[in-house]
mmCIF file of C-alpha atoms in Angstrom:
data_model
loop_
_atom_site.group_PDB
_atom_site.id
_atom_site.type_symbol
_atom_site.label_atom_id
_atom_site.label_comp_id
_atom_site.label_asym_id
_atom_site.label_seq_id
_atom_site.Cartn_x
_atom_site.Cartn_y
_atom_site.Cartn_z
ATOM 1 C CA MET S 1 -0.068 0.213 0.009
ATOM 2 C CA GLN S 2 2.658 2.557 0.864
ATOM 3 C CA ARG S 3 4.691 1.705 -2.344
ATOM 4 C CA SER S 4 1.401 2.534 -4.443
ATOM 5 C CA VAL S 5 1.201 5.760 -2.488
ATOM 6 C CA ASP S 6 4.727 6.917 -2.879
ATOM 7 C CA TYR S 7 4.350 6.186 -6.498
ATOM 8 C CA VAL S 8 1.270 8.389 -6.905
ATOM 9 C CA ARG S 9 3.266 11.117 -4.856
ATOM 10 C CA THR S 10 6.232 10.784 -7.633
ATOM 11 C CA LEU S 11 3.639 11.315 -10.546
ATOM 12 C CA THR S 12 2.851 15.328 -9.555
ATOM 13 C CA ALA S 13 5.793 15.576 -7.395
ATOM 14 C CA GLN S 14 8.004 18.971 -7.336
ATOM 15 C CA ALA S 15 11.270 16.942 -8.043
ATOM 16 C CA ARG S 16 10.654 15.571 -11.506
ATOM 17 C CA SER S 17 11.971 12.341 -13.071
ATOM 18 C CA ALA S 18 11.768 11.115 -16.918
ATOM 19 C CA ARG S 19 9.886 8.239 -15.524
ATOM 20 C CA ALA S 20 7.508 10.276 -13.651
ATOM 21 C CA ASN S 21 6.744 12.368 -16.630
ATOM 22 C CA ARG S 22 6.499 9.572 -19.093
ATOM 23 C CA HIS S 23 3.768 7.912 -16.720
ATOM 24 C CA LEU S 24 1.827 10.910 -15.825
ATOM 25 C CA GLY S 25 1.971 11.706 -19.717
ATOM 26 C CA PHE S 26 0.256 8.287 -20.675
ATOM 27 C CA ALA S 27 -2.390 8.960 -18.247
ATOM 28 C CA LEU S 28 -3.220 12.201 -19.329
ATOM 29 C CA ALA S 29 -3.008 11.394 -22.870
ATOM 30 C CA GLY S 30 -5.646 8.585 -22.299
ATOM 31 C CA VAL S 31 -7.737 11.363 -20.473
ATOM 32 C CA ALA S 32 -7.342 13.840 -23.225
ATOM 33 C CA GLY S 33 -8.242 11.352 -26.129
ATOM 34 C CA ALA S 34 -11.591 10.050 -23.858
ATOM 35 C CA MET S 35 -12.298 13.996 -23.447
ATOM 36 C CA ASN S 36 -11.940 14.739 -27.250
ATOM 37 C CA ALA S 37 -13.805 11.779 -28.689
ATOM 38 C CA GLY S 38 -16.581 11.878 -25.722
ATOM 39 C CA GLY S 39 -16.741 15.643 -26.476
ATOM 40 C CA PHE S 40 -17.110 15.118 -30.130
ATOM 41 C CA LEU S 41 -20.252 12.726 -29.724
ATOM 42 C CA ALA S 42 -21.765 15.528 -27.290
ATOM 43 C CA VAL S 43 -21.161 18.860 -29.575
ATOM 44 C CA HIS S 44 -19.750 17.347 -32.836
ATOM 45 C CA GLN S 45 -16.567 19.241 -32.443
ATOM 46 C CA TYR S 46 -12.971 18.185 -31.213
ATOM 47 C CA THR S 47 -11.709 20.296 -28.513
ATOM 48 C CA SER S 48 -8.329 18.972 -27.261
ATOM 49 C CA HIS S 49 -6.276 20.893 -30.215
ATOM 50 C CA MET S 50 -6.652 24.549 -31.912
ATOM 51 C CA THR S 51 -5.322 23.596 -35.075
ATOM 52 C CA GLY S 52 -8.849 22.972 -36.988
ATOM 53 C CA VAL S 53 -10.540 25.669 -34.534
ATOM 54 C CA VAL S 54 -8.110 28.234 -36.047
ATOM 55 C CA SER S 55 -8.566 26.772 -39.476
ATOM 56 C CA SER S 56 -12.278 27.162 -39.013
ATOM 57 C CA ALA S 57 -12.218 30.612 -37.884
ATOM 58 C CA ALA S 58 -10.256 31.422 -40.738
ATOM 59 C CA ASP S 59 -12.582 29.785 -43.391
ATOM 60 C CA ASN S 60 -15.689 31.063 -41.542
ATOM 61 C CA LEU S 61 -14.415 34.532 -41.878
ATOM 62 C CA ALA S 62 -13.678 34.430 -45.459
ATOM 63 C CA LEU S 63 -17.289 33.027 -45.804
ATOM 64 C CA GLY S 64 -18.680 35.836 -43.925
ATOM 65 C CA ALA S 65 -20.387 33.430 -41.228
ATOM 66 C CA GLY S 66 -19.578 35.712 -38.165
ATOM 67 C CA ASP S 67 -21.534 33.743 -35.663
ATOM 68 C CA LEU S 68 -19.290 30.618 -36.210
ATOM 69 C CA VAL S 69 -16.156 33.181 -36.168
ATOM 70 C CA LEU S 70 -17.255 34.152 -32.781
ATOM 71 C CA ASP S 71 -17.891 30.362 -31.586
ATOM 72 C CA ALA S 72 -14.144 29.417 -32.887
ATOM 73 C CA LEU S 73 -12.557 32.497 -31.114
ATOM 74 C CA GLY S 74 -14.513 31.587 -27.834
ATOM 75 C CA ALA S 75 -12.722 28.047 -27.904
ATOM 76 C CA ILE S 76 -9.327 29.408 -28.630
ATOM 77 C CA LEU S 77 -9.814 31.918 -26.058
ATOM 78 C CA SER S 78 -10.948 29.203 -23.378
ATOM 79 C CA PHE S 79 -8.104 27.030 -24.436
ATOM 80 C CA LEU S 80 -5.853 29.809 -23.652
ATOM 81 C CA LEU S 81 -7.380 30.988 -20.417
ATOM 82 C CA GLY S 82 -6.902 27.167 -19.420
ATOM 83 C CA ALA S 83 -3.477 27.497 -20.109
ATOM 84 C CA ALA S 84 -2.932 30.643 -18.109
ATOM 85 C CA SER S 85 -5.025 29.310 -15.257
ATOM 86 C CA THR S 86 -2.275 26.320 -15.155
ATOM 87 C CA ALA S 87 0.407 28.905 -14.823
ATOM 88 C CA LEU S 88 -1.364 30.976 -12.189
ATOM 89 C CA LEU S 89 -2.070 27.629 -10.183
ATOM 90 C CA VAL S 90 1.465 26.109 -10.502
ATOM 91 C CA ASN S 91 3.183 29.494 -9.516
ATOM 92 C CA TYR S 92 0.857 29.819 -6.478
ATOM 93 C CA GLY S 93 1.850 26.459 -5.465
ATOM 94 C CA ARG S 94 5.464 27.066 -6.018
ATOM 95 C CA ARG S 95 5.607 30.524 -4.308
ATOM 96 C CA ARG S 96 4.117 28.811 -1.154
ATOM 97 C CA ALA S 97 6.379 25.589 -1.326
ATOM 98 C CA LEU S 98 3.166 23.276 -1.834
ATOM 99 C CA ALA S 99 3.770 19.736 -2.571
ATOM 100 C CA SER S 100 0.579 19.943 -4.638
ATOM 101 C CA GLU S 101 2.230 22.420 -6.980
ATOM 102 C CA TYR S 102 1.640 20.312 -9.887
ATOM 103 C CA ALA S 103 -1.492 18.680 -8.426
ATOM 104 C CA LEU S 104 -3.514 21.648 -8.346
ATOM 105 C CA PRO S 105 -4.476 21.924 -11.971
ATOM 106 C CA LEU S 106 -5.386 18.414 -12.028
ATOM 107 C CA MET S 107 -7.410 18.789 -8.899
ATOM 108 C CA PHE S 108 -9.265 21.678 -10.947
ATOM 109 C CA GLU S 109 -9.536 19.862 -14.025
ATOM 110 C CA ALA S 110 -11.143 16.945 -12.099
ATOM 111 C CA VAL S 111 -13.815 19.553 -10.658
ATOM 112 C CA LEU S 112 -14.646 20.945 -13.980
ATOM 113 C CA LEU S 113 -15.125 17.329 -15.548
ATOM 114 C CA LEU S 114 -17.126 16.072 -12.547
ATOM 115 C CA ALA S 115 -19.634 19.301 -12.671
ATOM 116 C CA PHE S 116 -20.069 18.668 -16.501
ATOM 117 C CA GLY S 117 -20.619 15.068 -15.862
ATOM 118 C CA VAL S 118 -23.181 15.527 -13.508
ATOM 119 C CA LEU S 119 -25.138 18.368 -14.938
ATOM 120 C CA GLY S 120 -24.446 17.726 -18.714
ATOM 121 C CA ALA S 121 -27.554 15.561 -19.017
ATOM 122 C CA ARG S 122 -29.853 18.508 -17.748
ATOM 123 C CA LEU S 123 -28.247 21.149 -19.626
ATOM 124 C CA SER S 124 -28.252 19.348 -23.027
ATOM 125 C CA SER S 125 -31.844 20.305 -23.394
ATOM 126 C CA VAL S 126 -30.784 24.000 -23.533
ATOM 127 C CA ARG S 127 -29.358 23.680 -27.152
ATOM 128 C CA GLY S 128 -28.971 26.901 -27.944
ATOM 129 C CA LEU S 129 -26.256 27.583 -24.864
ATOM 130 C CA PHE S 130 -25.244 24.075 -24.099
ATOM 131 C CA VAL S 131 -23.053 23.543 -27.317
ATOM 132 C CA PRO S 132 -21.081 26.672 -27.289
ATOM 133 C CA ALA S 133 -20.794 26.437 -23.104
ATOM 134 C CA THR S 134 -19.573 22.749 -23.555
ATOM 135 C CA VAL S 135 -17.052 23.629 -26.153
ATOM 136 C CA MET S 136 -15.505 26.425 -24.354
ATOM 137 C CA LEU S 137 -15.438 24.181 -21.088
ATOM 138 C CA LEU S 138 -13.716 21.313 -22.845
ATOM 139 C CA CYS S 139 -11.208 23.770 -24.554
ATOM 140 C CA TYR S 140 -10.570 25.396 -21.176
ATOM 141 C CA THR S 141 -9.903 21.977 -19.617
ATOM 142 C CA MET S 142 -7.446 20.847 -22.382
ATOM 143 C CA GLY S 143 -5.875 24.104 -22.160
ATOM 144 C CA LEU S 144 -5.289 23.509 -18.315
ATOM 145 C CA GLN S 145 -3.860 20.133 -18.899
ATOM 146 C CA ASN S 146 -1.836 20.811 -22.055
ATOM 147 C CA ALA S 147 -0.096 23.742 -20.076
ATOM 148 C CA LEU S 148 0.443 21.276 -17.101
ATOM 149 C CA VAL S 149 2.218 18.664 -18.882
ATOM 150 C CA THR S 150 4.254 21.299 -21.103
ATOM 151 C CA LYS S 151 5.426 23.000 -17.714
ATOM 152 C CA LEU S 152 6.510 19.980 -15.827
ATOM 153 C CA SER S 153 8.203 18.134 -18.550
ATOM 154 C CA HIS S 154 9.862 21.319 -20.124
ATOM 155 C CA ALA S 155 8.045 21.236 -23.136
ATOM 156 C CA GLU S 156 9.040 17.269 -23.986
ATOM 157 C CA ILE S 157 5.616 15.939 -23.444
ATOM 158 C CA ARG S 158 2.562 16.836 -24.761
ATOM 159 C CA THR S 159 -0.893 14.897 -24.429
ATOM 160 C CA THR S 160 -3.685 16.871 -25.836
ATOM 161 C CA HIS S 161 -2.518 17.155 -29.541
ATOM 162 C CA MET S 162 -0.934 14.188 -31.728
ATOM 163 C CA THR S 163 0.350 16.070 -34.676
ATOM 164 C CA GLY S 164 3.611 16.935 -33.334
ATOM 165 C CA ILE S 165 3.976 13.219 -31.704
ATOM 166 C CA VAL S 166 3.296 11.761 -34.943
ATOM 167 C CA THR S 167 5.713 13.985 -36.686
ATOM 168 C CA ASP S 168 8.333 13.070 -34.229
ATOM 169 C CA ILE S 169 7.500 9.173 -34.601
ATOM 170 C CA GLY S 170 8.132 9.808 -38.483
ATOM 171 C CA ILE S 171 11.488 11.429 -37.861
ATOM 172 C CA GLU S 172 12.436 8.404 -35.727
ATOM 173 C CA LEU S 173 11.124 5.914 -38.005
ATOM 174 C CA GLY S 174 13.232 7.505 -40.936
ATOM 175 C CA LYS S 175 16.571 7.550 -38.543
ATOM 176 C CA MET S 176 15.885 4.107 -37.881
ATOM 177 C CA LEU S 177 15.523 3.381 -41.565
ATOM 178 C CA TYR S 178 18.516 5.156 -42.784
ATOM 179 C CA TRP S 179 21.421 3.113 -44.142
ATOM 180 C CA ASN S 180 24.634 4.224 -42.908
ATOM 181 C CA ALA S 181 26.428 3.287 -45.926
ATOM 182 C CA ASP S 182 29.630 5.272 -45.440
ATOM 183 C CA GLY S 183 30.573 3.141 -42.355
ATOM 184 C CA GLY S 184 32.372 5.168 -39.666
ATOM 185 C CA ALA S 185 33.555 7.912 -42.083
ATOM 186 C CA ARG S 186 30.762 10.342 -40.850
ATOM 187 C CA PRO S 187 28.578 10.336 -37.566
ATOM 188 C CA ARG S 188 26.068 7.462 -37.359
ATOM 189 C CA VAL S 189 22.482 8.121 -37.822
ATOM 190 C CA ALA S 190 20.747 6.213 -35.141
ATOM 191 C CA SER S 191 17.131 6.579 -33.950
ATOM 192 C CA ASN S 192 16.639 7.181 -30.423
ATOM 193 C CA HIS S 193 14.519 3.857 -29.226
ATOM 194 C CA ALA S 194 13.613 5.295 -25.731
ATOM 195 C CA ARG S 195 12.007 8.494 -27.231
ATOM 196 C CA LEU S 196 10.307 6.402 -29.986
ATOM 197 C CA ALA S 197 8.698 4.162 -27.367
ATOM 198 C CA VAL S 198 7.760 7.076 -25.314
ATOM 199 C CA LEU S 199 6.226 8.700 -28.430
ATOM 200 C CA CYS S 200 4.217 5.522 -29.619
ATOM 201 C CA GLY S 201 3.310 5.160 -25.882
ATOM 202 C CA LEU S 202 1.563 8.576 -25.807
ATOM 203 C CA LEU S 203 -0.188 7.984 -29.233
ATOM 204 C CA GLY S 204 -1.475 4.662 -28.272
ATOM 205 C CA SER S 205 -2.637 6.236 -24.902
ATOM 206 C CA PHE S 206 -4.527 8.970 -26.832
ATOM 207 C CA PHE S 207 -6.016 6.441 -29.145
ATOM 208 C CA CYS S 208 -7.383 3.767 -26.478
ATOM 209 C CA GLY S 209 -8.554 6.970 -24.330
ATOM 210 C CA GLY S 210 -10.501 7.972 -27.451
ATOM 211 C CA VAL S 211 -12.088 4.553 -27.963
ATOM 212 C CA ALA S 212 -13.078 4.104 -24.235
ATOM 213 C CA GLY S 213 -14.342 7.910 -24.038
ATOM 214 C CA ALA S 214 -16.541 7.214 -27.319
ATOM 215 C CA LEU S 215 -17.896 3.843 -25.896
ATOM 216 C CA GLY S 216 -18.264 5.418 -22.395
ATOM 217 C CA PHE S 217 -20.271 8.231 -23.594
ATOM 218 C CA LYS S 218 -22.530 6.001 -26.064
ATOM 219 C CA VAL S 219 -23.070 3.675 -23.011
ATOM 220 C CA LEU S 220 -23.340 6.275 -20.095
ATOM 221 C CA GLY S 221 -23.879 9.638 -21.627
ATOM 222 C CA TYR S 222 -22.226 12.606 -19.730
ATOM 223 C CA ALA S 223 -21.726 10.454 -16.756
ATOM 224 C CA ALA S 224 -18.742 9.110 -18.562
ATOM 225 C CA THR S 225 -16.832 11.969 -17.502
ATOM 226 C CA VAL S 226 -17.038 11.011 -13.993
ATOM 227 C CA PRO S 227 -14.594 8.320 -13.901
ATOM 228 C CA LEU S 228 -12.193 10.568 -15.945
ATOM 229 C CA ALA S 229 -12.721 12.857 -12.878
ATOM 230 C CA LEU S 230 -11.893 10.187 -10.512
ATOM 231 C CA LEU S 231 -8.741 9.074 -12.385
ATOM 232 C CA LEU S 232 -7.713 12.876 -12.160
ATOM 233 C CA CYS S 233 -8.256 13.151 -8.412
ATOM 234 C CA SER S 234 -6.577 9.648 -7.841
ATOM 235 C CA LEU S 235 -3.415 11.154 -9.616
ATOM 236 C CA ALA S 236 -3.497 14.459 -7.392
ATOM 237 C CA ILE S 237 -4.950 13.336 -4.296
ATOM 238 C CA VAL S 238 -1.730 12.218 -2.566
ATOM 239 C CA PRO S 239 0.263 15.785 -2.591
ATOM 240 C CA ALA S 240 -2.977 17.595 -1.781
ATOM 241 C CA LEU S 241 -3.215 15.403 1.508
ATOM 242 C CA ASP S 242 0.395 15.941 2.191
ATOM 243 C CA ASP S 243 -0.202 19.776 1.977
ATOM 244 C CA LEU S 244 -3.246 19.446 4.396
ATOM 245 C CA ARG S 245 -1.294 17.362 6.927
ATOM 246 C CA ALA S 246 1.423 20.048 6.758
ATOM 247 C CA ARG S 247 -0.893 22.804 7.387
ATOM 248 C CA ALA S 248 -2.468 20.710 10.135
ATOM 249 C CA ARG S 249 1.007 20.317 11.947
ATOM 250 C CA ARG S 250 1.893 23.916 11.716
ATOM 251 C CA SER S 251 -1.439 25.223 13.215
#
């Protein structure tokens, strides 16, 4: 039991390790995939990355569809505010030397998902408000999560969009397939197998999360977000409890 607690504590600890970054990245990539796929079934729009949203804003601006441009701008602003919120929470925890420095954004994300899962079924009847509000909420949570992983891994790991990951996998495969015909005359072209394994793990986690999210939404509806919120809580709860115990000792 203690070993499991210690392991969970390392995932969001202030002192980072490559192993902790990988394992947390895999878990959060799965969450992002599930939210992206489940969110698409709810509102027919992907929300984990901004490339398509920016493109749709440009297209609709050229076509004169002002209301759709405003929807896209709302999604972009929400993602941006989510990332900014992570910076605020992490720096708040860092200035106060909290063990939950990196756990705070995950706890906040869990609360948002839990609220959406509980209230989603009721709010879905208000179609005029529900769709844009849901898109903005999901974009906000994805910005929150993406900024967290970017910050704690020093931009080495991303979890909410796969374009860069697939590109990096292609680069590593190209290195692996390169034929070093000139022997030792020049520096050898070699693939980084450890990095390739991490990239494939992130891609696989996102895909599996997407399948689980789509199936979960199909069977459970909006309540499918509740297990995701519980997973996020389980990743963040140990450092949060450490801070509560430390505060109790001081008082």
